[in-house]
XYZ file of C-alpha atoms in Angstrom:
567
model
C -79.289 61.310 -54.957
C -76.336 63.192 -56.484
C -74.722 63.034 -59.884
C -73.142 59.680 -58.996
C -76.606 58.173 -58.764
C -77.483 58.926 -62.385
C -74.051 57.811 -63.535
C -74.370 54.519 -61.673
C -77.851 53.871 -63.055
C -76.682 54.561 -66.609
C -73.614 52.352 -66.251
C -75.438 49.534 -64.476
C -78.194 49.521 -67.070
C -75.662 49.299 -69.901
C -77.007 52.516 -71.428
C -73.602 54.170 -71.849
C -69.952 53.403 -71.387
C -67.571 55.341 -69.177
C -66.217 57.353 -72.138
C -69.658 58.531 -73.262
C -70.643 59.291 -69.698
C -67.587 61.520 -69.300
C -68.375 63.179 -72.643
C -71.911 63.931 -71.441
C -70.595 65.266 -68.132
C -68.298 67.713 -69.948
C -71.133 68.949 -72.172
C -73.830 69.160 -69.500
C -75.487 72.563 -69.184
C -75.500 72.983 -65.455
C -74.789 70.614 -62.604
C -76.866 67.849 -61.096
C -78.292 64.521 -62.159
C -81.004 65.807 -64.461
C -78.554 68.042 -66.331
C -76.304 65.009 -66.865
C -79.216 62.885 -68.065
C -80.344 65.619 -70.464
C -76.799 65.943 -71.783
C -76.700 62.211 -72.567
C -80.032 62.560 -74.374
C -79.040 65.628 -76.420
C -75.740 64.034 -77.448
C -77.547 60.929 -78.646
C -75.864 58.640 -76.108
C -79.261 57.467 -74.847
C -82.713 57.336 -76.452
C -85.774 59.233 -75.247
C -87.200 56.025 -73.767
C -83.936 55.342 -71.917
C -83.927 58.935 -70.669
C -87.391 58.763 -69.113
C -86.692 55.289 -67.723
C -83.472 56.536 -66.135
C -85.096 59.559 -64.489
C -88.131 57.535 -63.439
C -85.846 55.309 -61.374
C -83.746 58.225 -60.170
C -86.735 60.339 -59.066
C -88.728 57.326 -57.817
C -91.704 58.349 -59.952
C -93.895 55.889 -61.893
C -93.237 55.540 -65.625
C -96.342 55.376 -67.853
C -96.883 54.521 -71.507
C -99.573 56.952 -72.590
C -100.301 54.922 -75.681
C -101.527 52.156 -73.376
C -103.330 54.480 -70.940
C -107.028 55.329 -71.025
C -107.028 59.084 -70.505
C -110.004 60.565 -68.657
C -111.482 62.913 -71.311
C -112.318 65.524 -68.636
C -108.889 65.603 -66.966
C -106.849 67.492 -69.609
C -109.418 70.306 -69.745
C -108.933 71.189 -66.085
C -105.974 73.240 -67.387
C -105.595 75.720 -70.233
C -104.079 74.239 -73.389
C -101.229 76.775 -73.543
C -100.195 75.855 -69.961
C -100.256 72.130 -70.771
C -98.132 72.619 -73.895
C -95.711 75.047 -72.240
C -94.925 72.699 -69.358
C -95.485 69.360 -71.159
C -97.727 68.434 -68.227
C -100.939 66.601 -69.141
C -103.587 65.617 -66.570
C -104.661 62.067 -67.409
C -106.707 60.778 -64.478
C -108.825 62.027 -61.540
C -109.026 59.791 -58.460
C -110.689 61.153 -55.322
C -108.716 64.310 -54.502
C -105.696 63.400 -56.690
C -104.960 64.493 -60.242
C -102.454 62.259 -62.033
C -100.296 64.396 -64.331
C -97.995 62.956 -67.005
C -94.817 65.037 -67.185
C -91.581 64.937 -69.119
C -88.538 65.453 -66.891
C -87.149 67.616 -65.506
C -90.215 68.039 -63.278
C -90.987 71.695 -62.494
C -92.188 71.973 -58.858
C -93.648 75.434 -59.482
C -95.759 74.049 -62.352
C -97.109 71.337 -60.031
C -97.952 73.993 -57.449
C -99.812 76.011 -60.089
C -101.731 72.898 -61.189
C -102.860 72.292 -57.603
C -103.853 75.937 -57.164
C -105.783 76.010 -60.478
C -107.583 72.662 -60.229
C -107.993 72.213 -56.478
C -106.587 68.686 -56.726
C -103.350 67.325 -55.310
C -100.974 66.805 -58.255
C -99.517 63.314 -58.581
C -96.732 63.392 -61.229
C -95.900 60.375 -63.384
C -93.199 60.329 -66.046
C -93.828 59.814 -69.774
C -91.856 60.406 -72.956
C -92.111 63.816 -74.596
C -93.344 62.398 -77.904
C -96.180 60.506 -76.193
C -97.172 63.538 -74.102
C -97.323 65.754 -77.190
C -99.342 63.158 -79.087
C -101.776 62.861 -76.188
C -102.091 66.660 -75.946
C -102.952 66.841 -79.633
C -105.594 64.173 -79.166
C -107.082 65.866 -76.094
C -107.139 69.412 -77.502
C -108.349 68.759 -81.033
C -108.872 71.484 -83.613
C -112.468 70.411 -84.123
C -113.297 70.890 -80.437
C -112.013 74.484 -80.482
C -113.322 75.528 -83.871
C -116.861 74.301 -83.291
C -117.329 76.912 -80.584
C -115.506 79.550 -82.629
C -117.861 79.004 -85.565
C -120.844 79.333 -83.230
C -119.385 82.581 -81.883
C -119.282 84.033 -85.374
C -123.107 84.074 -85.353
C -123.393 83.765 -89.093
C -126.782 83.592 -90.742
C -128.393 80.397 -91.988
C -127.555 79.745 -95.620
C -130.010 81.359 -98.039
C -130.034 80.906 -101.814
C -128.499 83.992 -103.422
C -126.619 84.998 -100.253
C -123.324 84.886 -102.117
C -124.357 87.900 -104.180
C -123.264 91.421 -103.241
C -120.355 90.747 -100.901
C -118.978 94.189 -100.004
C -115.208 94.509 -99.560
C -115.614 97.188 -96.850
C -117.801 94.829 -94.808
C -115.210 92.076 -95.121
C -112.481 94.464 -93.974
C -114.598 95.295 -90.910
C -114.927 91.649 -89.906
C -111.545 90.073 -90.700
C -109.944 91.320 -87.491
C -112.846 90.327 -85.241
C -111.786 87.835 -82.549
C -113.804 84.823 -83.823
C -112.272 85.035 -87.316
C -108.807 85.507 -85.874
C -109.298 82.532 -83.556
C -110.654 80.344 -86.342
C -107.692 80.966 -88.672
C -105.217 80.438 -85.839
C -106.968 77.225 -84.804
C -106.912 75.882 -88.366
C -103.172 76.524 -88.696
C -102.380 75.359 -85.165
C -104.378 72.163 -85.666
C -102.544 71.419 -88.908
C -99.164 71.736 -87.188
C -100.326 69.520 -84.320
C -101.524 66.873 -86.777
C -98.219 66.991 -88.746
C -100.057 68.129 -91.877
C -97.986 69.193 -94.878
C -100.804 71.204 -96.488
C -104.068 72.907 -95.533
C -106.831 73.063 -98.179
C -109.712 75.517 -97.765
C -112.165 74.623 -100.514
C -115.416 76.533 -101.182
C -118.292 74.137 -101.813
C -121.960 74.750 -102.605
C -123.098 75.593 -99.057
C -119.891 75.716 -96.978
C -116.127 75.835 -97.099
C -114.462 72.463 -96.587
C -111.170 72.369 -94.651
C -108.855 69.434 -95.267
C -105.379 68.537 -94.005
C -102.904 66.515 -96.046
C -101.320 64.143 -93.522
C -98.686 61.667 -94.695
C -99.682 62.372 -98.286
C -103.429 61.724 -97.834
C -106.157 64.376 -97.494
C -108.475 64.217 -94.454
C -111.657 66.229 -93.833
C -111.344 68.369 -90.704
C -114.293 70.750 -90.631
C -116.788 72.765 -92.652
C -117.012 76.554 -92.316
C -120.435 78.171 -92.998
C -120.581 79.868 -96.382
C -121.158 83.367 -94.992
C -117.893 83.196 -93.025
C -115.620 82.046 -95.832
C -114.964 85.519 -97.299
C -113.770 86.783 -93.903
C -111.588 83.716 -93.345
C -109.977 84.006 -96.793
C -109.404 87.731 -96.326
C -107.801 87.156 -92.924
C -105.385 84.639 -94.483
C -104.630 87.095 -97.300
C -103.767 89.821 -94.797
C -101.468 87.498 -92.845
C -99.687 86.399 -96.030
C -99.300 89.872 -97.543
C -101.828 89.498 -100.377
C -104.273 92.031 -101.819
C -107.690 91.336 -100.261
C -109.436 93.353 -102.985
C -108.152 91.065 -105.740
C -110.297 87.955 -106.109
C -110.090 87.088 -109.795
C -106.355 86.534 -110.140
C -104.384 83.836 -108.332
C -102.036 85.185 -105.663
C -99.067 83.825 -103.708
C -98.054 84.793 -100.195
C -96.028 83.767 -97.169
C -96.610 83.488 -93.411
C -93.937 82.958 -90.753
C -95.038 81.145 -87.587
C -93.383 80.296 -84.301
C -94.932 77.544 -82.200
C -93.497 75.676 -79.254
C -90.013 77.059 -79.887
C -90.083 75.880 -83.525
C -90.269 77.984 -86.653
C -92.577 77.252 -89.563
C -92.903 78.874 -92.964
C -96.196 78.732 -94.829
C -96.519 79.198 -98.585
C -100.025 80.406 -99.387
C -101.693 80.277 -102.808
C -105.201 81.243 -103.920
C -107.261 80.099 -106.904
C -110.659 81.356 -108.040
C -113.151 78.504 -108.475
C -116.832 78.589 -109.422
C -117.779 78.549 -105.717
C -115.271 81.144 -104.548
C -111.584 81.431 -103.705
C -109.730 78.226 -102.844
C -106.704 78.557 -100.558
C -103.857 76.088 -100.115
C -101.232 76.591 -97.408
C -98.049 74.506 -97.585
C -96.440 74.076 -94.140
C -92.644 73.929 -94.105
C -90.643 73.259 -90.950
C -86.936 73.038 -90.278
C -87.378 69.532 -88.854
C -88.825 68.158 -92.113
C -86.750 70.170 -94.576
C -83.388 69.595 -92.892
C -83.359 65.899 -92.126
C -80.085 64.040 -91.863
C -79.254 62.377 -95.163
C -78.984 58.972 -93.502
C -82.516 59.294 -92.069
C -84.303 59.871 -95.379
C -84.763 56.144 -95.966
C -81.809 55.098 -98.123
C -80.775 51.479 -97.762
C -77.142 51.275 -96.672
C -75.493 50.701 -100.051
C -77.531 53.468 -101.705
C -76.673 55.902 -98.917
C -72.994 55.186 -99.460
C -73.356 55.755 -103.215
C -75.038 59.135 -102.669
C -72.454 60.136 -100.045
C -69.690 59.421 -102.566
C -71.444 61.303 -105.377
C -71.910 64.535 -103.403
C -68.218 64.576 -102.478
C -67.143 64.744 -106.130
C -65.540 68.062 -107.151
C -67.762 68.598 -110.201
C -70.568 67.043 -112.217
C -74.369 67.039 -112.055
C -76.511 64.969 -109.674
C -80.212 64.797 -110.501
C -83.089 63.940 -108.153
C -86.230 62.780 -109.947
C -89.821 61.902 -109.143
C -93.360 63.332 -109.266
C -94.517 66.473 -107.473
C -94.651 66.063 -103.689
C -92.281 63.089 -103.448
C -89.682 64.907 -101.315
C -87.109 65.920 -103.956
C -86.484 69.341 -102.378
C -86.096 67.784 -98.924
C -83.451 65.434 -100.329
C -81.540 68.309 -101.953
C -81.761 70.465 -98.815
C -80.461 67.534 -96.763
C -77.543 67.198 -99.194
C -76.711 70.917 -98.980
C -77.038 70.861 -95.205
C -74.488 68.038 -95.079
C -71.934 69.892 -97.198
C -69.535 72.347 -95.607
C -70.857 75.815 -96.418
C -68.047 77.539 -94.492
C -65.326 76.542 -96.972
C -67.453 76.550 -100.132
C -69.668 79.046 -101.907
C -73.062 77.347 -102.265
C -75.645 79.213 -104.355
C -79.205 78.187 -105.263
C -81.899 79.342 -107.689
C -85.327 78.101 -106.594
C -89.046 78.499 -107.294
C -89.756 79.415 -104.584
C -87.230 79.279 -101.746
C -88.956 76.754 -99.495
C -86.656 77.099 -96.507
C -83.740 79.316 -95.530
C -80.499 77.371 -95.241
C -77.825 78.742 -92.964
C -74.620 79.633 -94.843
C -76.205 79.086 -98.275
C -76.823 81.919 -100.754
C -80.379 81.342 -101.939
C -82.124 83.190 -104.772
C -85.592 82.916 -106.216
C -86.934 83.167 -109.746
C -89.213 86.099 -110.556
C -90.647 85.829 -114.087
C -92.320 89.252 -113.839
C -88.861 90.769 -113.279
C -87.301 88.636 -116.004
C -85.536 86.283 -113.582
C -85.954 82.719 -114.863
C -84.054 79.551 -113.983
C -81.844 80.042 -117.027
C -81.249 83.751 -116.373
C -80.684 83.227 -112.663
C -78.249 80.416 -113.377
C -76.227 82.680 -115.677
C -76.014 85.241 -112.874
C -74.959 82.580 -110.375
C -72.044 81.561 -112.581
C -70.650 85.081 -112.149
C -70.737 84.679 -108.346
C -67.723 82.349 -108.090
C -69.750 79.333 -106.881
C -68.408 75.929 -105.865
C -71.787 74.229 -105.597
C -74.993 75.181 -107.409
C -78.531 73.987 -106.796
C -81.105 74.554 -109.547
C -84.609 73.992 -108.196
C -85.835 72.320 -111.381
C -84.674 71.797 -114.951
C -87.733 72.699 -117.021
C -86.321 73.448 -120.474
C -83.364 72.886 -122.768
C -81.819 76.292 -122.027
C -81.663 75.672 -118.279
C -80.413 72.117 -118.851
C -77.584 73.229 -121.129
C -76.435 76.026 -118.793
C -76.477 73.615 -115.811
C -74.504 71.048 -117.818
C -71.942 73.656 -118.913
C -71.579 74.689 -115.268
C -70.863 71.086 -114.261
C -68.325 70.745 -117.068
C -66.449 73.871 -115.968
C -65.676 72.657 -112.459
C -68.916 73.128 -110.511
C -70.950 70.565 -108.599
C -74.560 70.987 -109.689
C -77.705 69.568 -108.042
C -81.131 69.742 -109.653
C -84.470 67.958 -110.097
C -86.432 66.490 -112.999
C -89.903 64.984 -113.315
C -89.301 61.373 -114.404
C -90.674 58.063 -113.146
C -87.299 56.383 -112.544
C -83.557 57.045 -112.560
C -82.715 55.896 -116.131
C -85.601 58.027 -117.422
C -83.675 61.188 -116.475
C -81.234 60.566 -119.321
C -84.088 60.132 -121.800
C -85.779 63.276 -120.467
C -82.658 65.388 -121.023
C -82.256 63.944 -124.524
C -85.903 64.767 -125.301
C -85.211 68.360 -124.247
C -82.590 68.509 -126.983
C -79.445 68.067 -124.894
C -76.717 66.281 -126.878
C -75.805 62.753 -125.803
C -72.125 63.620 -125.373
C -73.018 66.461 -122.967
C -75.211 64.189 -120.859
C -72.498 61.512 -120.776
C -69.822 64.009 -119.760
C -71.762 65.900 -117.100
C -74.248 63.669 -115.223
C -72.571 61.704 -112.417
C -75.677 60.120 -110.909
C -79.468 60.092 -110.676
C -81.606 59.534 -107.575
C -85.258 58.619 -108.175
C -87.603 58.637 -105.187
C -91.117 58.227 -103.795
C -92.606 58.572 -100.312
C -94.497 55.818 -98.506
C -96.322 55.928 -95.198
C -94.706 54.206 -92.221
C -96.594 51.654 -90.111
C -97.736 53.376 -86.904
C -95.359 52.351 -84.091
C -98.149 52.679 -81.500
C -100.508 50.097 -83.017
C -98.057 48.002 -85.022
C -98.894 44.306 -85.004
C -97.514 41.249 -86.840
C -99.363 39.460 -89.605
C -98.435 36.345 -91.537
C -98.449 36.198 -95.348
C -97.688 33.542 -97.940
C -94.024 33.807 -98.970
C -94.526 32.893 -102.642
C -97.419 35.320 -102.975
C -95.469 38.121 -101.277
C -92.334 37.608 -103.358
C -94.388 37.255 -106.528
C -95.942 40.693 -106.035
C -92.448 42.175 -106.276
C -91.236 39.904 -109.072
C -88.790 38.106 -106.765
C -88.264 34.356 -106.907
C -89.005 32.841 -103.491
C -86.209 30.624 -102.227
C -88.526 29.022 -99.689
C -92.184 28.312 -99.110
C -94.452 28.792 -96.122
C -95.331 32.080 -94.428
C -93.459 35.245 -93.487
C -94.112 37.750 -90.688
C -94.860 41.317 -91.827
C -96.365 44.231 -89.897
C -99.402 46.464 -90.205
C -101.094 49.099 -88.059
C -104.500 48.175 -86.720
C -105.397 51.861 -86.222
C -105.275 53.886 -82.997
C -105.821 57.390 -81.668
C -102.237 58.393 -82.497
C -102.619 57.643 -86.211
C -106.297 58.688 -86.487
C -107.208 55.075 -87.211
C -105.159 54.897 -90.445
C -102.499 52.463 -89.212
C -99.752 54.767 -90.525
C -97.766 57.571 -88.951
C -95.056 59.478 -90.828
C -93.446 58.850 -94.208
C -90.100 57.605 -95.462
C -88.358 57.618 -98.829
C -88.063 54.794 -101.341
C -85.025 55.373 -103.559
C -83.323 54.195 -106.723
C -79.722 55.398 -107.158
C -78.027 55.091 -110.551
C -74.347 55.924 -110.686
C -73.169 56.909 -114.181
C -70.356 54.408 -114.742
C -68.042 54.249 -117.755
C -70.190 51.523 -119.273
C -73.358 53.605 -118.866
C -71.574 56.669 -120.287
C -70.649 54.642 -123.360
C -74.248 53.453 -123.699
C -75.529 57.064 -123.498
C -73.080 58.099 -126.248
C -74.484 55.343 -128.450
C -78.036 56.615 -127.926
C -79.105 53.960 -125.432
C -82.682 54.258 -124.179
C -83.995 54.003 -120.602
C -84.621 50.193 -120.678
C -81.041 49.619 -121.872
C -79.631 51.908 -119.196
C -81.751 50.198 -116.534
C -80.535 46.739 -117.542
C -76.857 47.760 -117.363
C -77.357 49.672 -114.081
C -78.952 46.599 -112.482
C -76.078 44.437 -113.711
C -73.730 46.879 -111.992
C -75.602 46.629 -108.688
C -78.318 49.302 -108.795
C -81.149 48.626 -106.352
C -84.374 49.372 -108.186
C -87.230 51.211 -106.532
C -89.107 47.915 -106.509
C -86.238 46.278 -104.622
C -86.007 49.168 -102.134
C -89.761 49.006 -101.514
C -89.533 45.239 -101.024
C -86.817 45.741 -98.393
C -88.981 48.253 -96.512
C -91.917 45.800 -96.487
C -89.773 42.888 -95.292
C -88.273 45.077 -92.541
C -91.778 45.977 -91.325
C -91.387 49.676 -92.121
C -94.351 49.864 -94.505
C -96.937 47.582 -96.108
C -97.535 46.018 -99.512
C -100.772 48.022 -99.833
C -98.944 51.298 -99.227
C -96.257 50.417 -101.774
C -98.964 49.703 -104.345
C -100.587 53.066 -103.608
C -97.472 55.226 -103.639
C -94.704 53.606 -105.659
C -94.617 52.899 -109.362
C -93.011 49.455 -109.267
C -91.696 48.427 -112.673
C -91.202 44.741 -113.402
C -87.598 44.743 -114.563
């Protein structure tokens, strides 16, 4: 079937209109039906599910939902993991002399030939979505399965009391590049990326080193490394991240750049000496998580529009607040990524630079060289900036310089550690910033938290009492009876947690004339909150309530992650 076939299927199925089809045809890389289908997918004219459905019909190949399939545990291991990941081709079932292989189109005939040659089975391709194939690959080739054998290969001794004495640096240096240690470190990092972990914790315990991944904000045990191997593992990580392996007493910071599956990752590495040895934490940063579209962060529609208006102002200061790890930097990076860096000079001062932004001039504080937030900000003001991002306002000096910058025609973005949006004003005042400066400079405050999202693969409805539900959020129920919410029952794609991924809960306070006047008169956070709500501010409690009602998250998750004040 030629190009007309795909076009007819897309039009008949109501997937696209004639104008979008023509747009996709003009932007297709190559000729043929599959190139046209891929163009529609990349342009966002069709979803991934529509794409695989379209090509399933076009190629006359069965379409499977891997989340509903029982995968033969032996089938995936007929092929090497790197081959499976490279071709997105996962064996899922063995029947007589046939091997059913889930593939994501376009189907590579040469890959099918290689599968037949390697396994001795006749390859029977079926089509599945890329996201489901990758999830199934991660489940089939788990980190634990690989590392168990690697740890055995290390042939470490049984633990003996006193064995931790007399570790010789030269002996460590001799072992850190041995294949088992190299494989183990790679497997730990690779497994964390596969599991979507944001952090890796390697924690020395009494008899072993515990490895944990932070996934969707929650730590999960992954494995335990024998005590005698931990020095070699830590030293290997130090070498990769540019640290001094001979220094064990002082904390060190390092960096590792990784490329996996065509994607780039940056890892910030930090060590800390504990009573049982050196603890290592590796923060994983990827372009996909750091540069999300502003509209996909989780703002409800009216809050998104408020933020979009605030960042288009010519000058003033916009603050993003919340506790550590709530996604403040991701929000600011998404804002900067949205702004036009070609026509404006955007400069940042960060601690540290978490991700490199194209077209943005990023700098990093270095206290040992005398470069602080305040000092760096002074230097930035001599660089003819239009937009400035200050990683964090930590003291009165930095706050006052940032405010002066906003008052002299610059748009300034920064972060503060406060529990809600009105609290940012109180925090600045407590630093010693004058009320009239706060009133004149701050144009808005965004407070945020992160909550886990109900797993889409095991999501199921549940009924709750309306009055009880509304009462938990301090909302008066207009009706009685029950309401339908959603929860995850737990499946292999969410490791039984019922959650997969996270989304933001926001509170956006625009500094109106009335709020400015209240700040000038020394108004406190409760007063500011009351006026902001009267003017239409959606509180964090209200935003969380909306996410629960929409089935995005659960009441239990909101209780765990969000400080919900009873206004």
